DNA sequence: TATTGTTATACTCTATAACTATA
DNA sequence: TATAGTTATAGAGTATAACAATA
C-alpha cells in the first residue's frame, strides 16, 4: 500500500502484534481457566508477595470493588488465599497458594518460550535495537500520558 | 535485574508497551464515547466498506450475537446505519455514517501523531529494524497459533 | 435444510455509590 | 473522621442456545 512513514509502519506492526498476542494470551489463559484480569492479579502477587487488596487495586489501576471480584474468583479456583492482617482487622492480605505459584511459574515458562518463537532467526543485535527502541517508546508514552490527558491511539 | 535474554527483554518491552498503549487508547476512546470493541467495528467498516453483520462477526472473530450488540450501540450513537440488503432480505448491511467516517478519520490522525511521539528522536534506520522485526514476529506468531492451538503468553 | 440475525440467558470486567467494621 | 472491604446497582463485552424469517 505505498511505503508509508516508517514510524507509522512500526506502530502498525506493534498494533498487529498487540492484537495477535492478546488473542493468543487470552486463549492460553482460558485453557487454564483464567482471564487476563485474574492473571494480572497473580503476576502482581508474585512480583510483590502477599498484598492488601487496596494495594492491589492501586497496582492494577482498578477499583477496590473490582479487586473483591477478582480475588473472589481466584480464591474459588484455589489460586490465592485471603488472610487476616496481623494488626489491622479491617484489612485482608491476599497471597498466592502453592497452586497459584505453580501456575504463574507455568505462565512465565510459556512467556519465555514465546519470546523464542517471536524472535527466532534474528540476530541479537537487531533484537537489542528493538528492545531499546520499544523501552524508550514506553517511557515517552508514559511522559506524554502524564502531561496531556491522552495521546490517543485507536485499535 | 541481571541482564536477561535479549529476546525476553524485547518481549517485556512489547508487553509493557501493550499495557501502556492499551490504557491510553481506552481513555482516548472513552473520551469519544467509544469502547475498543466498538472502535474495531468502525475500523473494519472503514477498511472494507459496508458489510453484512455475519462478515463483520468473522472479521472481528466474535459471535454474530455480539455484533448485534455492538452495532446496536454504534447505531444509537449515530456512527453506523443498518441498511437492507438488495437481494437477501435476511441480511443487514452495516455502513458508516458521515459522523462515523469523520470519527475514524480523527482516530487515524491521532494514531499518526502517536507514532511520532513514540519514536521521536530515533533514526529511521532503527525504526525500520523495529518495524521489520515486529512484522516478522507477527507472521511467526500467526503460524505458531495456526499450528499449535496456543503458544501461550501471559500478561 | 441451511443461513441471517435476533431474543434469551449467563458470566466476567468495570465503575460509582452506599454501607459496615474497624481505625 | 478516615480507611478497608463489602454489598448494591448498572453497563459493556463475550459466549452458547433457541428461535423467526428467509433462502
mmCIF file of C-alpha atoms in Angstrom, chain B residues 7-153:
data_model
loop_
_atom_site.group_PDB
_atom_site.id
_atom_site.type_symbol
_atom_site.label_atom_id
_atom_site.label_comp_id
_atom_site.label_asym_id
_atom_site.label_seq_id
_atom_site.Cartn_x
_atom_site.Cartn_y
_atom_site.Cartn_z
ATOM 1 C CA UNK B 7 14.643 -11.809 23.430
ATOM 2 C CA UNK B 8 12.992 -11.808 26.794
ATOM 3 C CA UNK B 9 13.863 -8.140 27.209
ATOM 4 C CA UNK B 10 12.325 -7.353 23.842
ATOM 5 C CA UNK B 11 9.167 -9.251 24.716
ATOM 6 C CA UNK B 12 8.994 -7.470 28.059
ATOM 7 C CA UNK B 13 9.194 -4.153 26.234
ATOM 8 C CA UNK B 14 6.445 -5.231 23.859
ATOM 9 C CA UNK B 15 4.218 -6.256 26.733
ATOM 10 C CA UNK B 16 4.881 -3.037 28.634
ATOM 11 C CA UNK B 17 4.034 -1.069 25.521
ATOM 12 C CA UNK B 18 0.886 -3.109 25.096
ATOM 13 C CA UNK B 19 -0.286 -2.244 28.586
ATOM 14 C CA UNK B 20 0.513 1.451 28.321
ATOM 15 C CA UNK B 21 -0.815 1.754 24.791
ATOM 16 C CA UNK B 22 -3.966 -0.134 25.676
ATOM 17 C CA UNK B 23 -4.772 2.113 28.573
ATOM 18 C CA UNK B 24 -4.141 5.279 26.637
ATOM 19 C CA UNK B 25 -6.287 4.075 23.769
ATOM 20 C CA UNK B 26 -9.074 3.134 26.089
ATOM 21 C CA UNK B 27 -9.045 6.554 27.704
ATOM 22 C CA UNK B 28 -8.943 8.321 24.378
ATOM 23 C CA UNK B 29 -11.804 6.245 23.044
ATOM 24 C CA UNK B 30 -13.847 6.691 26.206
ATOM 25 C CA UNK B 31 -13.482 10.455 25.787
ATOM 26 C CA UNK B 32 -15.172 9.995 22.421
ATOM 27 C CA UNK B 33 -17.901 7.841 23.917
ATOM 28 C CA UNK B 34 -16.393 4.738 22.348
ATOM 29 C CA UNK B 35 -15.093 1.396 23.549
ATOM 30 C CA UNK B 36 -12.295 -0.675 21.993
ATOM 31 C CA UNK B 37 -14.751 -3.255 20.684
ATOM 32 C CA UNK B 38 -16.908 -0.630 19.005
ATOM 33 C CA UNK B 39 -13.923 1.116 17.500
ATOM 34 C CA UNK B 40 -12.903 -2.211 15.985
ATOM 35 C CA UNK B 41 -16.194 -2.257 14.139
ATOM 36 C CA UNK B 42 -15.621 1.252 12.837
ATOM 37 C CA UNK B 43 -12.093 0.465 11.632
ATOM 38 C CA UNK B 44 -13.299 -2.678 9.978
ATOM 39 C CA UNK B 45 -16.097 -0.900 8.160
ATOM 40 C CA UNK B 46 -13.716 1.734 7.012
ATOM 41 C CA UNK B 47 -11.267 -0.835 5.706
ATOM 42 C CA UNK B 48 -13.827 -2.883 3.818
ATOM 43 C CA UNK B 49 -16.781 -0.604 3.237
ATOM 44 C CA UNK B 50 -20.368 -1.560 4.133
ATOM 45 C CA UNK B 51 -20.576 -5.142 5.344
ATOM 46 C CA UNK B 52 -23.001 -7.863 6.415
ATOM 47 C CA UNK B 53 -23.115 -8.476 10.109
ATOM 48 C CA UNK B 54 -22.095 -12.037 9.502
ATOM 49 C CA UNK B 55 -18.972 -10.909 7.685
ATOM 50 C CA UNK B 56 -18.280 -8.458 10.483
ATOM 51 C CA UNK B 57 -18.528 -11.249 13.023
ATOM 52 C CA UNK B 58 -15.936 -13.265 11.160
ATOM 53 C CA UNK B 59 -13.610 -10.320 10.644
ATOM 54 C CA UNK B 60 -13.812 -9.384 14.312
ATOM 55 C CA UNK B 61 -13.508 -13.022 15.298
ATOM 56 C CA UNK B 62 -16.535 -12.813 17.516
ATOM 57 C CA UNK B 63 -20.073 -14.179 17.584
ATOM 58 C CA UNK B 64 -22.952 -12.836 15.490
ATOM 59 C CA UNK B 65 -24.762 -12.170 18.726
ATOM 60 C CA UNK B 66 -22.001 -9.853 19.813
ATOM 61 C CA UNK B 67 -22.096 -7.955 16.551
ATOM 62 C CA UNK B 68 -25.766 -7.297 17.106
ATOM 63 C CA UNK B 69 -24.940 -5.593 20.387
ATOM 64 C CA UNK B 70 -22.003 -3.616 19.051
ATOM 65 C CA UNK B 71 -23.931 -2.379 16.042
ATOM 66 C CA UNK B 72 -26.854 -1.510 18.309
ATOM 67 C CA UNK B 73 -24.614 0.772 20.314
ATOM 68 C CA UNK B 74 -22.951 2.362 17.295
ATOM 69 C CA UNK B 75 -26.265 2.900 15.581
ATOM 70 C CA UNK B 76 -27.666 4.577 18.658
ATOM 71 C CA UNK B 77 -24.628 6.845 18.669
ATOM 72 C CA UNK B 78 -25.296 7.707 15.034
ATOM 73 C CA UNK B 79 -21.987 6.315 13.822
ATOM 74 C CA UNK B 80 -23.310 3.493 11.648
ATOM 75 C CA UNK B 81 -26.532 2.692 9.848
ATOM 76 C CA UNK B 82 -28.295 -0.602 9.190
ATOM 77 C CA UNK B 83 -29.440 -0.979 5.601
ATOM 78 C CA UNK B 84 -31.442 -3.552 3.716
ATOM 79 C CA UNK B 85 -29.542 -5.945 1.509
ATOM 80 C CA UNK B 86 -30.573 -5.583 -2.146
ATOM 81 C CA UNK B 87 -31.294 -9.263 -2.741
ATOM 82 C CA UNK B 88 -31.209 -11.118 0.600
ATOM 83 C CA UNK B 89 -33.958 -9.941 2.877
ATOM 84 C CA UNK B 90 -32.480 -11.737 5.862
ATOM 85 C CA UNK B 91 -29.201 -9.883 5.723
ATOM 86 C CA UNK B 92 -28.375 -6.487 7.196
ATOM 87 C CA UNK B 93 -25.759 -4.235 5.654
ATOM 88 C CA UNK B 94 -23.938 -2.020 8.118
ATOM 89 C CA UNK B 95 -22.348 1.189 6.860
ATOM 90 C CA UNK B 96 -20.506 4.107 8.403
ATOM 91 C CA UNK B 97 -22.485 7.311 8.607
ATOM 92 C CA UNK B 98 -20.798 10.618 7.832
ATOM 93 C CA UNK B 99 -20.297 11.118 11.543
ATOM 94 C CA UNK B 100 -18.776 7.666 11.813
ATOM 95 C CA UNK B 101 -16.411 8.285 8.946
ATOM 96 C CA UNK B 102 -15.353 11.583 10.427
ATOM 97 C CA UNK B 103 -14.678 9.938 13.750
ATOM 98 C CA UNK B 104 -12.440 7.270 12.257
ATOM 99 C CA UNK B 105 -10.544 9.948 10.375
ATOM 100 C CA UNK B 106 -9.879 11.558 13.713
ATOM 101 C CA UNK B 107 -8.694 8.275 15.170
ATOM 102 C CA UNK B 108 -6.279 7.815 12.339
ATOM 103 C CA UNK B 109 -4.884 11.293 12.775
ATOM 104 C CA UNK B 110 -4.383 10.542 16.449
ATOM 105 C CA UNK B 111 -2.605 7.345 15.548
ATOM 106 C CA UNK B 112 -0.149 9.123 13.296
ATOM 107 C CA UNK B 113 0.518 11.659 15.995
ATOM 108 C CA UNK B 114 1.099 8.793 18.385
ATOM 109 C CA UNK B 115 3.624 7.169 16.064
ATOM 110 C CA UNK B 116 5.549 10.430 16.069
ATOM 111 C CA UNK B 117 5.529 10.642 19.845
ATOM 112 C CA UNK B 118 6.605 7.064 20.404
ATOM 113 C CA UNK B 119 9.536 7.029 18.048
ATOM 114 C CA UNK B 120 10.730 10.608 18.254
ATOM 115 C CA UNK B 121 14.478 11.168 18.317
ATOM 116 C CA UNK B 122 15.239 7.814 16.786
ATOM 117 C CA UNK B 123 16.971 7.398 13.440
ATOM 118 C CA UNK B 124 14.908 5.971 10.612
ATOM 119 C CA UNK B 125 17.340 3.062 10.363
ATOM 120 C CA UNK B 126 16.457 1.872 13.850
ATOM 121 C CA UNK B 127 12.746 2.342 13.293
ATOM 122 C CA UNK B 128 12.963 0.304 10.120
ATOM 123 C CA UNK B 129 14.603 -2.552 12.021
ATOM 124 C CA UNK B 130 11.849 -2.438 14.630
ATOM 125 C CA UNK B 131 9.108 -2.474 12.005
ATOM 126 C CA UNK B 132 10.785 -5.321 10.197
ATOM 127 C CA UNK B 133 11.422 -7.496 13.236
ATOM 128 C CA UNK B 134 7.944 -6.964 14.652
ATOM 129 C CA UNK B 135 6.227 -7.632 11.343
ATOM 130 C CA UNK B 136 8.157 -10.903 11.126
ATOM 131 C CA UNK B 137 7.193 -11.681 14.715
ATOM 132 C CA UNK B 138 3.526 -11.234 13.891
ATOM 133 C CA UNK B 139 3.880 -13.643 10.989
ATOM 134 C CA UNK B 140 5.633 -16.218 13.131
ATOM 135 C CA UNK B 141 3.028 -15.898 15.821
ATOM 136 C CA UNK B 142 0.237 -16.415 13.319
ATOM 137 C CA UNK B 143 1.898 -19.537 12.008
ATOM 138 C CA UNK B 144 2.521 -20.848 15.506
ATOM 139 C CA UNK B 145 -1.065 -20.212 16.530
ATOM 140 C CA UNK B 146 -2.365 -21.940 13.433
ATOM 141 C CA UNK B 147 -0.098 -24.910 14.051
ATOM 142 C CA UNK B 148 -0.330 -25.404 17.789
ATOM 143 C CA UNK B 149 -3.581 -24.420 19.457
ATOM 144 C CA UNK B 150 -1.868 -21.863 21.628
ATOM 145 C CA UNK B 151 1.656 -20.632 22.121
ATOM 146 C CA UNK B 152 0.950 -19.101 25.467
ATOM 147 C CA UNK B 153 1.916 -15.737 26.773
#
